[in-house]
Structures are given as C-alpha cells and as structure tokens.
Amino acid sequence: MASSAPDEHSQDITPMDDFFTAEERAFREIVRAEIAAMLPEHLARHTRSHLHMPREVMAEWNRILHSRGWSAHHWPKEFGGPGWTPIQRFIFESELARADAPPLSVFGIYLVGPTIFSFGSPEQKARYLPGILSGEEFWCQGYSEPDAGSDLARLRTTARRSGDKWIVNGQKAWTSEGHFADHMILLARTNMEVKPQAGLSLFVVPMDAPGITIQPVITIDGAHSVNSVFLDDVTLDASALIGEVDQGWTYAKFLLNNERTNNAQIHKSRREFDLLRARIETEKGEIPAAWRERVARIETDLAALEITVLRVLADETDGREPGAKAAILKVIGSQLQQAISELAMEVLGEEAVATGLPLANDNDGYGAYWAEKHLFRRVVTIYAGTNEIQKTIIAKTVFKG
Amino acid sequence: MRRSHDQSETDSLLRASAREFAREREDARPDTAGNWRAFVEAGWPGMGLDEASGGLGADLHQCCLVLQEAGRALLTESAAADILLAPRLAQRAPAIAALMPALLDGKARFALAGAAETGFSLSADGRVTGRSALVPGADRATHLLFLAEAGEGARFCLAERGTGGLHIHPAPLLDGRTAARIDLDAADTDEMTVLCTGKEACGIAAELEALLLCGAASEGLGAFEAAFEMTADYVQTRQQFKQPLASFQAVEHTIADVYCELEKFRSLHMAMVSALSEGGTSSSMAVAHARLFHASNVVQAVGRLIQITGGIAVTEEYKLGRIYRRLQSDAALFGGVRRPIEILAGTPMAKPAPLH
Ligand SMILES: Cc1cc2nc3c(=O)[nH]c(=O)nc-3n(C[C@H](O)[C@H](O)[C@H](O)COP(=O)(O)OP(=O)(O)OC[C@H]3O[C@@H](n4cnc5c(N)ncnc54)[C@H](O)[C@@H]3O)c2cc1C
C-alpha cells in the first residue's frame, strides 16, 4: 500500500487536544520521537500492508519495546509496566498507531499477563510474565467451543483431577494464533455438580503437550488466523491451575471488565481512516462529491469515540465509575471499524475486488489489503462478545442507573 | 406486465429444473474443462433465442429466473452475457444471427466490454483504443462487443478473440469468479464487424449494458435469497442459553429487517425486468433502482445475516460468507453505485438520459 507520508491534518489538531494538559502534550512529543527512533521501517511497512501479523513481526517489535520498558504499557510498575496514567497510555497507544507500529499479540499482553499477575501464584508470575514482557513466548485463548459461543458458561471441555495431575478432554473453537502460540490459557469445567458458571477453572496448557491437535480454520478473507484445538487426555501438572479451582468464571469476567477501552480500537481506526483519506485525496485531488458526506460523518464518529474513550479514562483516573459509557465502547468502536472498511471498499471499487491486474494507478496491493481487512472485519462485531450481547449488558447498566 | 416472479406454470417448471441443474454444479470451478458443455446441453445459451432459431424461446423474466438460480448456487460460470445479450442482438444484427448456431453449440461466447474505465476512442483511420471496466466472464469470451466512441461517429463493434491489438487481461475476483479487462490498442475496425453506427450504436450499447446489470442483479437476488433462507433455518436450529437463537428479539428483528430488504429487492428486480422487456421509457430508472439496491442494501443486509449467524459465518467453507464475497464483488463492478446515483439524484438533465 501507499508508502507516502501520511496526511497529518486530523492527527495534530483534534478536538481531543483540549483534553490534554501541557504535561500530557509534552509526554506525547517525547513518545512520538522515541517511537520514531525505535521503529524499523520494515515493521511499519508490514503493518501498513498486512492484516494478520506473523509471530516474527510481533516478536521483533515486542522485543524493541521491551528494551525500553514499554512493552506492557498498561501493566502496573511492579510487574514491569512503565507506571503511566490512563491518559498517558491513551497517548502512547495513539502514537503507536500513528507510526504504524505492529500491534502486539493481544493474548499475552492484554489477557494472560493481567490474569496471572492478578490471580496467579508467585511461581506462575516468575515463570510466565518475563516471556510475555519480552515477547519471547506467545499465548492463545481457549475459551469458546463449537456449542459455547455467546453462552460461554456452558462449555464442555473438562479437566478431571487424577492424583496430583489434571486430565483435560474437549474441543476449543476459534483459537486465534493457536498455531504459533507456546501456551494456551484454557477455561475448562472442573465441577459438574454446580451451576455452569460456578464449575469452571483456568489453566495454563503448553501447546506442545501430548494429546493436543491443532486444525487450521480458514476464514472469509482466505487467511489462516484461527484454529480448532482438540484436547485428548492432555495431562497437566497441579501447578497449571491458575488461582482457585472453580473460580475461572470470576477471573475471566474480571478481565473482560478490565479491558474495555482496548476493544474500541480507536487508534487503529483513526490511523487507517487518515491514510485512506490521504490516499483518496492524493489520487483524486479531493474527496469526490459522492463520498463527502460519508467522510464527514465518519470523521465525526471518530471524534465522538475518541472523546468518549478519554472520558472513560478520566473517570478511571479519578476513581469515578464510568458505568454504561464504558460498555458502549466496544459496540461503537466495532461499528466504526466496519463503516470505515465499507467506505474503503466503495471508494476503491474494482481495485479492491480484483487481484493480479496491472491497474491504472499501478497496483500496489492497497485494494487487496482493504478487501481482506473488510471481509475479516465482519468478525469485530462478533468476537469478544457479540454486539447483541453487549447491547443487552448496556441496557441493563442503564436501567440499574 | 408480470406481477409475480413465478406467474406461469412454465416459470415454476423452469425454475425447478434450473435450480436442480445449478445445485449439482455448486462447487464446479469455471475453468474446469467441459464445464460450459453441461450448460450447453441444458440449453442455457439458447434460453432466450426463439424456437425457430433452435432456442427455448424463454422471455426475459424466464431468462432472469434461470440466472437467479445460478446466483443462488453461486455458480462461478458467468452465463449472463450469452443468455441475455446474444438473442437481443441476433434480432438486430445479421452478423450476430449468423453466430447463433455456434452459440447454441457452446463454441461462441460473448462479452460486452463496458466503458466504465476509459471508454474506447476511434481514430480517423478507424482504429480503436481504450480499456474496459472489469467484465465477469470476459476471459472466456470468443467474441467481444463494445462501443467505440459516443455520439454521431459511434460504432458498435464485434471483435473476435485474436484480433490484432485486442488484449484480454483476466483477473480473479474476490469471490472465485474470473473477470477480465479488455484493452484495445489501435485495433483496426477493418478486422472487426461494425454492427451498427451513430445513435443506434449508442442505443444498443446502453440497452445491452442495462441487460447485463439486470443479469447481475438477478444472480444477486438468487444469492440473497439463499443467504436469507439458510440463515432463517440456522437461527431456528442453533441453541445458546438453552434456546434457539431465533427466540432472541435482537435476532428476530434482524430477520424481519432483512426480510423487508429482500422483498424490496424482489420488487425492484421484477419492475426492472418488466421495464426492460417492454423497452419502456422507465427502464433506465428501473435499472438504476435495482442496481443501487443490489450494490448497497443487499450487501449490507447479508452482512447483518452474518452477524446473527455468528462465528461460523466467517469461515471459508460456510456458504454465507461466500455469498457476501459475491455481492461485495458485484457491488464494485459495473462502475459501482456512481451511475445509479447520478441517474436517480443527479441534475434534472441527467435523469431521462440513457444509462451511460
Ligand atoms: C475470527 C474469530 C476469532 C476468535 N478468536 C477467539 C479466541 O481466540 N478465543 C476464544 O475463546 N474465542 C474466540 N472467538 C470466538 C468468539 O468469542 C465467538 O464467536 C463469540 O462469542 C460468538 O459466539 P458464536 O460465534 O458461537 O455465536 P452465537 O453465540 O451462536 O451467536 C449467534 C448470534 O446470535 C446472537 N445471540 C446469541 N445469544 C443471544 C442473546 N441472548 N440475545 C441476543 N442475541 C443473541 C449473537 O449475538 C449472534 O449474533 C473468535 C471468533 C472469531 C469469529
């Protein structure tokens, strides 16, 4: 895709600027300069033109950030985070996106790390946190099953105690990055006697354990990023259990609540919209009349989401409860991602649906990149809790007041 | 004029046999040797040709109904140009009529090189230069039709594959079909057949483009129907929280909304086919309505069906995702939604004008 310099218009002066203090703006200058110095061009180029990140790309960038102490920017200082405020984290994330830095694997940094430092044993912390921080070890999430999607609590994979071991049997569906992960964080049933939510536990499973079979699942974009994982009499040591037995549901839910702003994907949306806009303007001189209204509306929605995320973070910083407005972030963020890719498909037209043609504006793969992204984007309103389920939660939060 | 898609008994019989034929070929690749042979034996190319010429004598509604079934099964073989264009042209141009035996035999296949990319210009010494939009199925056409230049000096031409200066660039589409871009590089009209000239040439080019949009919309309608039906079935079968998905109000409302879109599209489609059958004055508007709906509302509606189906719908092997890819590809072809928007909401001057 375009390697031209990004259009700067909407990133330097935005309505958000008035939300930042002078110190925060100074902080932004510092991280911007440091990221620019640290980020190798080949990683930025890869990020601009690829949807699914291979392990090597994520690992290389993770390592670089780690050497600066920035790989787990939202972790507390005692576990290796930089100790930033929520607003500083927002600024840092926005700068990463602006520089086209590759995303880090969500599972280690966002899901497993916080699970382990919140609920894990001292041995687990010592064993697993360093690998996540440095990017040397990758994780996947084994929660969903073929019959347990929205109704996750009804999952059927079992972990049975046998002496001082656990024996795991079952099938996990949709395991993103499972084909290159070193470990899985597994949610399994440990108690049949109680109500579904009460009998689940969390485990660490080495992906090379005997009894594990990984089957690729090709998605609508033609790519391989998810897998089915079969667990057949997989034997785990007692130390594989995270926290207390039968408490897995509580831990899993705690984390979902913890990670609400990340789900909005605001920085990624902002960046790709700015690049798309720059591309249209470069190619056509200006936004053609047919799309001006759409562009203006998306621009407005982006601003609304950015400011809403900031308000939630401000609440978090000051100890106020953000309530329903935290829950809406995933819904509006995912809808916005789809609106942007729909616009891209329309603007790019033939360029997006035909591959392997020398096109008038020399085919640099930008169209194919958007098509892949657009197709895979159908999932953003489905995974991490479908938007229908989210809306029910939002309504409940509103009614509770 | 018809007021239902299956008004006559012949319509229903034709639909049933086309459905069965298409279902058997659901996964056939377009480039499979001999794939087109089966279509020929089933009488598809001569569908709309009168019986005296060896065809089946189906009217436009019936031809579109067959294409609808092709779309329902997501056939990657593009049959629209052969089914819809050739019989229309045969009535008007003896050179085309002479090719009908070859068409019936599967040896001649047609494509209309639409003008959306640069159009084709004609030099004083009768040479044609330019580049077409992407045309589904043009990679396998033996005969290409195009309009060189607009206005008084226009010529509507037929060029055989192999004509000097004619280049066919095939391109795989997102949905598994193949399209091609036609390049003419100072191709000599003396090596082609000029079918008609002037106003008549422009008129026929516009009429054929409208028919192609109509064919695409017919396939799109079939695909949309298939998407709707499979989703309505699935949400009644799949259980979460110990009940079928169909029992959740969010899912019910989506089904209802999408059903509204489906019936609207059926209506616009039927009106378009009627208008094109009668050659009436309303045809360019009717085509624009159906085209705009096909390239925007239908894609969005199928996106919503994916949503209520959940993760399974975004796997490669699940048909709903492939339907979405088909409709997304359709939306980008034929110049996207720009022309229908111009026709329907452009300047008053633009309104009654022909399609391009
Ligand atoms: C690409 C991709 C990657 C994924 N990665 C992972 C991963 O790494 N690890 C992991 O554990 N999981 C992963 N998932 C699984 C994801 O979390 C589930 O797909 C999601 O929870 C939805 O479940 P489902 O697909 O079974 O849909 P279903 O639960 O069957 O839902 C189908 C539809 O019904 C609706 N519905 C269901 N219940 C209700 C209700 N009560 N009220 C209203 N509407 C309802 C849903 O909103 C949806 O629209 C991934 C999924 C995808 C598609």
PDB file of C-alpha atoms and ligand atoms in Angstrom, chain A residues 107 141-144 146 148-151 173-176 219 226 376 379 382-386 388-389 392, chain B residues 234 238 240-241 245 248 250-251 307-312 314, ligand 1:
ATOM      1  CA  PHE A 107      -3.415 -12.569  24.336  1.00  0.00           C
ATOM      2  CA  GLN A 141      -7.082 -18.074  24.438  1.00  0.00           C
ATOM      3  CA  GLY A 142      -9.028 -21.326  24.744  1.00  0.00           C
ATOM      4  CA  TYR A 143     -12.444 -20.204  25.910  1.00  0.00           C
ATOM      5  CA  SER A 144     -15.007 -20.672  23.109  1.00  0.00           C
ATOM      6  CA  PRO A 146     -18.446 -25.084  19.000  1.00  0.00           C
ATOM      7  CA  ALA A 148     -20.407 -22.454  23.671  1.00  0.00           C
ATOM      8  CA  GLY A 149     -20.126 -19.077  21.960  1.00  0.00           C
ATOM      9  CA  SER A 150     -22.286 -16.351  23.443  1.00  0.00           C
ATOM     10  CA  ASP A 151     -23.308 -18.860  26.100  1.00  0.00           C
ATOM     11  CA  ALA A 173     -13.126 -23.416  18.693  1.00  0.00           C
ATOM     12  CA  TRP A 174     -11.825 -20.184  17.184  1.00  0.00           C
ATOM     13  CA  THR A 175      -8.425 -20.272  18.845  1.00  0.00           C
ATOM     14  CA  SER A 176      -6.763 -17.234  17.314  1.00  0.00           C
ATOM     15  CA  THR A 219     -11.736 -17.517   7.407  1.00  0.00           C
ATOM     16  CA  VAL A 226      -7.884 -19.179  13.843  1.00  0.00           C
ATOM     17  CA  PHE A 376     -12.308 -10.185   8.187  1.00  0.00           C
ATOM     18  CA  VAL A 379     -15.841 -10.543  12.992  1.00  0.00           C
ATOM     19  CA  ILE A 382     -18.973 -10.994  16.694  1.00  0.00           C
ATOM     20  CA  TYR A 383     -15.867 -11.806  18.720  1.00  0.00           C
ATOM     21  CA  ALA A 384     -15.052 -10.669  22.241  1.00  0.00           C
ATOM     22  CA  GLY A 385     -18.780 -10.870  22.987  1.00  0.00           C
ATOM     23  CA  THR A 386     -21.185 -10.151  20.125  1.00  0.00           C
ATOM     24  CA  GLU A 388     -26.163  -8.108  20.575  1.00  0.00           C
ATOM     25  CA  ILE A 389     -24.879  -9.455  23.902  1.00  0.00           C
ATOM     26  CA  THR A 392     -28.107  -6.274  26.483  1.00  0.00           C
TER      27      THR A 392
ATOM     28  CA  TYR B 234     -29.810 -21.796  11.080  1.00  0.00           C
ATOM     29  CA  ARG B 238     -28.665 -23.299  16.765  1.00  0.00           C
ATOM     30  CA  GLN B 240     -27.463 -20.808  23.002  1.00  0.00           C
ATOM     31  CA  PHE B 241     -28.705 -20.220  26.549  1.00  0.00           C
ATOM     32  CA  LEU B 245     -31.152 -18.071  18.520  1.00  0.00           C
ATOM     33  CA  PHE B 248     -33.933 -13.706  20.918  1.00  0.00           C
ATOM     34  CA  ALA B 250     -32.424  -8.981  18.538  1.00  0.00           C
ATOM     35  CA  VAL B 251     -32.224 -11.904  16.131  1.00  0.00           C
ATOM     36  CA  GLN B 307     -23.866 -11.098  12.270  1.00  0.00           C
ATOM     37  CA  ILE B 308     -26.811 -13.109  13.562  1.00  0.00           C
ATOM     38  CA  THR B 309     -25.236 -16.355  12.421  1.00  0.00           C
ATOM     39  CA  GLY B 310     -22.107 -15.715  14.492  1.00  0.00           C
ATOM     40  CA  GLY B 311     -18.566 -17.018  14.035  1.00  0.00           C
ATOM     41  CA  ILE B 312     -19.418 -19.925  11.753  1.00  0.00           C
ATOM     42  CA  VAL B 314     -16.942 -16.060   8.726  1.00  0.00           C
TER      43      VAL B 314
HETATM   44  C1  LIG C   1     -12.274 -14.705  13.928  1.00  0.00           C
HETATM   45  C2  LIG C   1     -12.643 -15.094  15.317  1.00  0.00           C
HETATM   46  C3  LIG C   1     -11.659 -15.199  16.281  1.00  0.00           C
HETATM   47  C4  LIG C   1     -11.977 -15.621  17.562  1.00  0.00           C
HETATM   48  N1  LIG C   1     -10.964 -15.792  18.483  1.00  0.00           N
HETATM   49  C5  LIG C   1     -11.243 -16.393  19.658  1.00  0.00           C
HETATM   50  C6  LIG C   1     -10.199 -16.798  20.552  1.00  0.00           C
HETATM   51  O1  LIG C   1      -9.012 -16.588  20.276  1.00  0.00           O
HETATM   52  N2  LIG C   1     -10.519 -17.452  21.676  1.00  0.00           N
HETATM   53  C7  LIG C   1     -11.820 -17.709  22.017  1.00  0.00           C
HETATM   54  O2  LIG C   1     -12.043 -18.288  23.078  1.00  0.00           O
HETATM   55  N3  LIG C   1     -12.853 -17.326  21.209  1.00  0.00           N
HETATM   56  C8  LIG C   1     -12.588 -16.697  20.039  1.00  0.00           C
HETATM   57  N4  LIG C   1     -13.621 -16.360  19.179  1.00  0.00           N
HETATM   58  C9  LIG C   1     -14.990 -16.789  19.495  1.00  0.00           C
HETATM   59  C10 LIG C   1     -15.954 -15.642  19.744  1.00  0.00           C
HETATM   60  O3  LIG C   1     -15.790 -15.144  21.010  1.00  0.00           O
HETATM   61  C11 LIG C   1     -17.387 -16.184  19.478  1.00  0.00           C
HETATM   62  O4  LIG C   1     -17.514 -16.306  18.080  1.00  0.00           O
HETATM   63  C12 LIG C   1     -18.444 -15.266  20.001  1.00  0.00           C
HETATM   64  O5  LIG C   1     -18.502 -15.337  21.392  1.00  0.00           O
HETATM   65  C13 LIG C   1     -19.855 -15.593  19.446  1.00  0.00           C
HETATM   66  O6  LIG C   1     -20.150 -16.935  19.566  1.00  0.00           O
HETATM   67  P1  LIG C   1     -20.706 -17.761  18.328  1.00  0.00           P
HETATM   68  O7  LIG C   1     -19.833 -17.463  17.185  1.00  0.00           O
HETATM   69  O8  LIG C   1     -20.836 -19.152  18.757  1.00  0.00           O
HETATM   70  O9  LIG C   1     -22.113 -17.138  18.015  1.00  0.00           O
HETATM   71  P2  LIG C   1     -23.505 -17.490  18.762  1.00  0.00           P
HETATM   72  O10 LIG C   1     -23.301 -17.416  20.211  1.00  0.00           O
HETATM   73  O11 LIG C   1     -24.045 -18.722  18.182  1.00  0.00           O
HETATM   74  O12 LIG C   1     -24.387 -16.263  18.330  1.00  0.00           O
HETATM   75  C14 LIG C   1     -25.003 -16.144  17.050  1.00  0.00           C
HETATM   76  C15 LIG C   1     -25.842 -14.894  17.012  1.00  0.00           C
HETATM   77  O13 LIG C   1     -26.888 -14.966  17.981  1.00  0.00           O
HETATM   78  C16 LIG C   1     -26.858 -13.837  18.813  1.00  0.00           C
HETATM   79  N5  LIG C   1     -27.226 -14.177  20.182  1.00  0.00           N
HETATM   80  C17 LIG C   1     -26.790 -15.206  20.928  1.00  0.00           C
HETATM   81  N6  LIG C   1     -27.334 -15.156  22.143  1.00  0.00           N
HETATM   82  C18 LIG C   1     -28.106 -14.062  22.175  1.00  0.00           C
HETATM   83  C19 LIG C   1     -28.923 -13.446  23.171  1.00  0.00           C
HETATM   84  N7  LIG C   1     -29.023 -13.970  24.384  1.00  0.00           N
HETATM   85  N8  LIG C   1     -29.586 -12.322  22.854  1.00  0.00           N
HETATM   86  C20 LIG C   1     -29.483 -11.784  21.612  1.00  0.00           C
HETATM   87  N9  LIG C   1     -28.733 -12.308  20.638  1.00  0.00           N
HETATM   88  C21 LIG C   1     -28.050 -13.433  20.919  1.00  0.00           C
HETATM   89  C22 LIG C   1     -25.418 -13.372  18.787  1.00  0.00           C
HETATM   90  O14 LIG C   1     -25.335 -12.003  19.104  1.00  0.00           O
HETATM   91  C23 LIG C   1     -25.039 -13.642  17.350  1.00  0.00           C
HETATM   92  O15 LIG C   1     -25.476 -12.580  16.563  1.00  0.00           O
HETATM   93  C24 LIG C   1     -13.316 -15.895  17.902  1.00  0.00           C
HETATM   94  C25 LIG C   1     -14.314 -15.772  16.920  1.00  0.00           C
HETATM   95  C26 LIG C   1     -13.999 -15.387  15.643  1.00  0.00           C
HETATM   96  C27 LIG C   1     -15.091 -15.302  14.637  1.00  0.00           C
END
